[in-house]
Amino acid sequence: MRRLPWGRRVAAIASLGDEKRRQLFQLVASWDGAVGRDDAADTLGLPRSTASFHLDKLVQDGLLAVEFHKAAGKAGPGSGRPAKMYRPAASEVSASVPDRNYDLAGELLAAAIEDSTATGEAVGDSLRTTSYRKGRELAAGAEGLAEFMAGEGYDPQPDGEGGLVLANCPFHRLSDGHPDVVCAMNGSFLRGAAAACGEPEERIMPSGVQGQCCARIAGSITPP
């Protein structure tokens, strides 16, 4: 599953700054199964309308999920109707400022180690192979290479020559300590993404600008 856009992830985390919302999220996260609005309101001593408002806001922000079924222990008129119930969302929400994507880096590195163990290939070669494959997979169906990179946190900006500089490195802290490994992984990932977007892989070029991604996107490549 693709992660939410950066703005939505920041908004989701900020949503928990509200004390009532945070209490409701913690209650739902610790509940044995899905919890209804009445139980949530009664447990925290909140008006039902207040609990309902904040629970639905947590759903909107991607922190909770909704399901409908008969609440346990209910009887009497209307008890057979499905009730709106809440449980934690299946996906995690994390955000950093500036935007980073260490989850992706961890996934690529773990996949490379698994591949190397299974095939006997050198870990570095496996990392480039798995990163390229993941880039193609994630960028499949993207509107374009620039749009894809923006969604992954690279902050692409026109360089004035038909290409793009990548103003943000999604793997900044890792690349500081392990530049050769991380930059090789990143370059392969972007080449895979370029291929999926119908762009020549040769457009992915190294960049040595301090504070930016180790790669840049060169202007359109003219066939010889």
Coordinates of C-alpha atoms in Angstrom, one line a residue:
M1 CA 0.0 0.0 0.0
R2 CA 1.3 3.5 -0.9
R3 CA 1.7 5.9 1.9
L4 CA -0.5 8.9 2.2
P5 CA 0.7 12.3 0.8
W6 CA 3.1 14.1 3.1
G7 CA 0.5 16.9 3.9
R8 CA -2.1 14.4 4.9
R9 CA 0.4 12.5 7.1
V10 CA 1.4 15.7 8.9
A11 CA -2.3 16.6 9.4
A12 CA -3.0 13.1 10.8
I13 CA -0.2 13.4 13.4
A14 CA -1.2 16.9 14.3
S15 CA -4.8 15.7 14.8
L16 CA -3.6 13.8 17.9
G17 CA -2.6 17.1 19.5
D18 CA -6.3 17.4 20.6
E19 CA -6.6 15.8 24.0
K20 CA -10.0 14.3 23.5
R21 CA -9.0 12.9 20.1
R22 CA -5.9 11.5 21.5
Q23 CA -7.8 9.8 24.4
L24 CA -10.3 8.3 21.9
F25 CA -7.5 7.0 19.7
Q26 CA -5.8 5.4 22.6
L27 CA -9.1 3.9 23.8
V28 CA -9.8 2.4 20.4
A29 CA -6.2 1.1 20.0
S30 CA -6.4 -0.7 23.3
W31 CA -10.0 -2.0 23.0
D32 CA -10.6 -5.7 22.4
G33 CA -12.2 -5.6 19.0
A34 CA -14.1 -2.7 17.4
V35 CA -15.7 -0.1 19.7
G36 CA -18.9 1.8 19.2
R37 CA -19.5 5.5 19.8
D38 CA -21.7 4.8 22.9
D39 CA -19.0 2.7 24.6
A40 CA -16.3 5.2 23.7
A41 CA -18.4 8.1 25.0
D42 CA -19.3 6.3 28.3
T43 CA -15.8 5.1 29.0
L44 CA -14.3 8.6 28.7
G45 CA -17.3 10.5 30.1
L46 CA -17.9 12.4 26.9
P47 CA -21.2 13.4 25.2
R48 CA -22.0 11.0 22.4
S49 CA -22.0 13.8 19.9
T50 CA -18.5 14.9 20.9
A51 CA -17.2 11.3 20.8
S52 CA -18.8 10.8 17.4
F53 CA -17.3 14.0 16.0
H54 CA -13.7 13.2 17.1
L55 CA -13.9 9.5 16.1
D56 CA -15.0 10.5 12.6
K57 CA -12.2 13.0 12.4
L58 CA -9.7 10.3 13.2
V59 CA -11.2 8.2 10.4
Q60 CA -10.9 11.1 8.0
D61 CA -7.3 11.6 9.0
G62 CA -6.5 7.9 8.3
L63 CA -5.9 6.9 11.9
L64 CA -9.0 4.8 12.5
A65 CA -11.1 2.6 10.2
V66 CA -14.9 2.0 10.3
E67 CA -16.9 -1.2 10.1
F68 CA -20.6 -1.8 10.5
H69 CA -22.0 -4.7 12.6
K70 CA -24.3 -5.3 15.5
A71 CA -22.7 -4.2 18.7
A72 CA -22.3 -6.9 21.3
G73 CA -24.7 -6.8 24.3
K74 CA -27.3 -4.6 22.7
A75 CA -31.0 -5.5 22.9
G76 CA -34.4 -3.9 22.3
P77 CA -35.8 -1.8 19.4
G78 CA -33.3 -1.1 16.7
S79 CA -30.7 -3.4 18.2
G80 CA -30.6 -5.5 15.0
R81 CA -29.4 -2.6 12.9
P82 CA -25.7 -2.5 12.1
A83 CA -23.8 0.0 14.3
K84 CA -20.9 2.1 13.3
M85 CA -17.8 0.7 14.9
Y86 CA -14.2 1.9 15.1
R87 CA -10.9 0.1 15.1
P88 CA -7.3 1.2 14.4
A89 CA -6.4 1.6 10.7
A90 CA -4.5 -1.2 9.2
S91 CA -1.8 1.1 7.8
E92 CA 0.7 3.1 9.9
V93 CA 0.9 6.8 9.7
S94 CA 4.3 8.5 10.2
A95 CA 5.6 12.0 9.2
S96 CA 8.8 13.9 9.5
V97 CA 9.9 17.4 8.6
P98 CA 11.5 17.5 6.1
D99 CA 9.8 14.5 4.5
R100 CA 11.8 11.3 4.9
N101 CA 11.1 7.7 3.7
Y102 CA 13.1 5.4 6.0
D103 CA 10.4 2.7 5.8
L104 CA 11.1 2.4 2.1
A105 CA 14.9 2.2 2.7
G106 CA 14.4 -0.5 5.3
E107 CA 12.1 -2.5 2.9
L108 CA 14.7 -2.3 0.1
L109 CA 17.6 -3.3 2.4
A110 CA 15.7 -6.2 3.9
A111 CA 14.6 -7.4 0.5
A112 CA 18.2 -7.3 -0.7
I113 CA 19.4 -9.4 2.2
E114 CA 16.7 -12.0 1.6
D115 CA 17.5 -12.1 -2.1
S116 CA 21.2 -12.4 -1.4
T117 CA 20.7 -15.2 1.1
A118 CA 18.4 -17.1 -1.4
T119 CA 20.5 -16.7 -4.5
G120 CA 24.1 -16.3 -3.2
E121 CA 24.4 -13.0 -5.1
A122 CA 26.5 -10.3 -3.5
V123 CA 24.4 -8.1 -1.2
G124 CA 25.3 -4.9 -3.2
D125 CA 24.2 -6.5 -6.5
S126 CA 20.9 -7.7 -4.9
L127 CA 20.3 -4.2 -3.5
R128 CA 20.6 -2.6 -6.9
T129 CA 18.3 -5.3 -8.4
T130 CA 15.6 -5.2 -5.8
S131 CA 15.7 -1.4 -5.7
Y132 CA 15.2 -1.1 -9.4
R133 CA 12.4 -3.6 -9.3
K134 CA 10.7 -1.7 -6.5
G135 CA 11.0 1.6 -8.4
R136 CA 9.3 0.1 -11.4
E137 CA 6.6 -1.4 -9.2
L138 CA 5.8 1.7 -7.3
A139 CA 5.9 4.1 -10.3
A140 CA 3.6 1.9 -12.4
G141 CA 0.6 3.9 -13.4
A142 CA 2.1 7.2 -12.2
E143 CA 1.2 10.3 -14.2
G144 CA 4.9 11.1 -14.7
L145 CA 8.3 10.8 -13.2
A146 CA 8.2 14.2 -11.5
E147 CA 4.8 13.5 -10.0
F148 CA 6.0 10.2 -8.7
M149 CA 9.1 11.6 -7.1
A150 CA 7.1 14.4 -5.5
G151 CA 4.9 11.8 -3.9
E152 CA 8.0 9.9 -2.6
G153 CA 9.4 13.0 -0.9
Y154 CA 12.2 14.0 -3.4
D155 CA 10.8 17.6 -3.9
P156 CA 11.7 17.8 -7.6
Q157 CA 12.4 21.4 -8.9
P158 CA 13.1 22.6 -12.5
D159 CA 16.8 23.2 -13.0
G160 CA 16.2 25.7 -15.9
E161 CA 17.7 23.3 -18.4
G162 CA 14.8 20.9 -19.0
G163 CA 15.8 18.7 -16.1
L164 CA 15.1 18.5 -12.3
V165 CA 17.0 18.9 -9.1
L166 CA 15.8 16.8 -6.2
A167 CA 15.8 19.3 -3.4
N168 CA 15.1 16.7 -0.6
C169 CA 16.8 13.4 0.1
P170 CA 14.2 10.9 1.5
F171 CA 17.1 8.9 3.0
H172 CA 19.1 11.8 4.4
R173 CA 20.3 10.4 7.7
L174 CA 21.2 7.0 6.2
S175 CA 23.0 8.6 3.3
D176 CA 25.1 10.7 5.7
G177 CA 26.5 7.5 7.3
H178 CA 26.5 5.1 4.4
P179 CA 26.6 7.2 1.2
D180 CA 27.9 4.5 -1.2
V181 CA 25.3 2.0 -0.2
V182 CA 22.3 4.4 0.0
C183 CA 23.2 6.3 -3.2
A184 CA 23.5 3.1 -5.2
M185 CA 20.2 2.0 -3.8
N186 CA 18.6 5.3 -4.6
G187 CA 20.0 5.5 -8.1
S188 CA 18.6 2.0 -8.9
F189 CA 15.3 2.9 -7.4
L190 CA 15.0 6.0 -9.5
R191 CA 16.1 4.3 -12.7
G192 CA 13.4 1.7 -12.2
A193 CA 10.8 4.5 -11.6
A194 CA 12.0 6.3 -14.8
A195 CA 11.6 3.1 -16.8
A196 CA 8.0 2.6 -15.5
C197 CA 7.2 6.2 -16.4
G198 CA 8.5 5.7 -20.0
E199 CA 11.6 7.9 -19.4
P200 CA 15.1 6.9 -20.4
E201 CA 17.0 5.6 -17.4
E202 CA 20.0 7.6 -18.6
R203 CA 18.2 10.7 -17.3
I204 CA 19.0 9.7 -13.7
M205 CA 22.4 11.3 -13.1
P206 CA 24.6 11.8 -10.0
S207 CA 24.5 15.1 -8.2
G208 CA 27.0 16.4 -5.8
V209 CA 25.1 19.4 -4.5
Q210 CA 25.3 19.5 -0.7
G211 CA 21.9 19.2 1.1
Q212 CA 20.1 17.7 -2.0
C213 CA 19.5 14.2 -3.2
C214 CA 22.5 12.4 -4.6
A215 CA 20.7 12.1 -7.9
R216 CA 19.3 14.6 -10.4
I217 CA 17.1 14.3 -13.5
A218 CA 18.9 15.4 -16.7
G219 CA 17.0 17.1 -19.5
S220 CA 15.4 15.0 -22.2
I221 CA 17.8 12.5 -23.8
T222 CA 17.9 12.9 -27.6
P223 CA 18.4 9.5 -29.3
P224 CA 21.6 9.3 -31.4

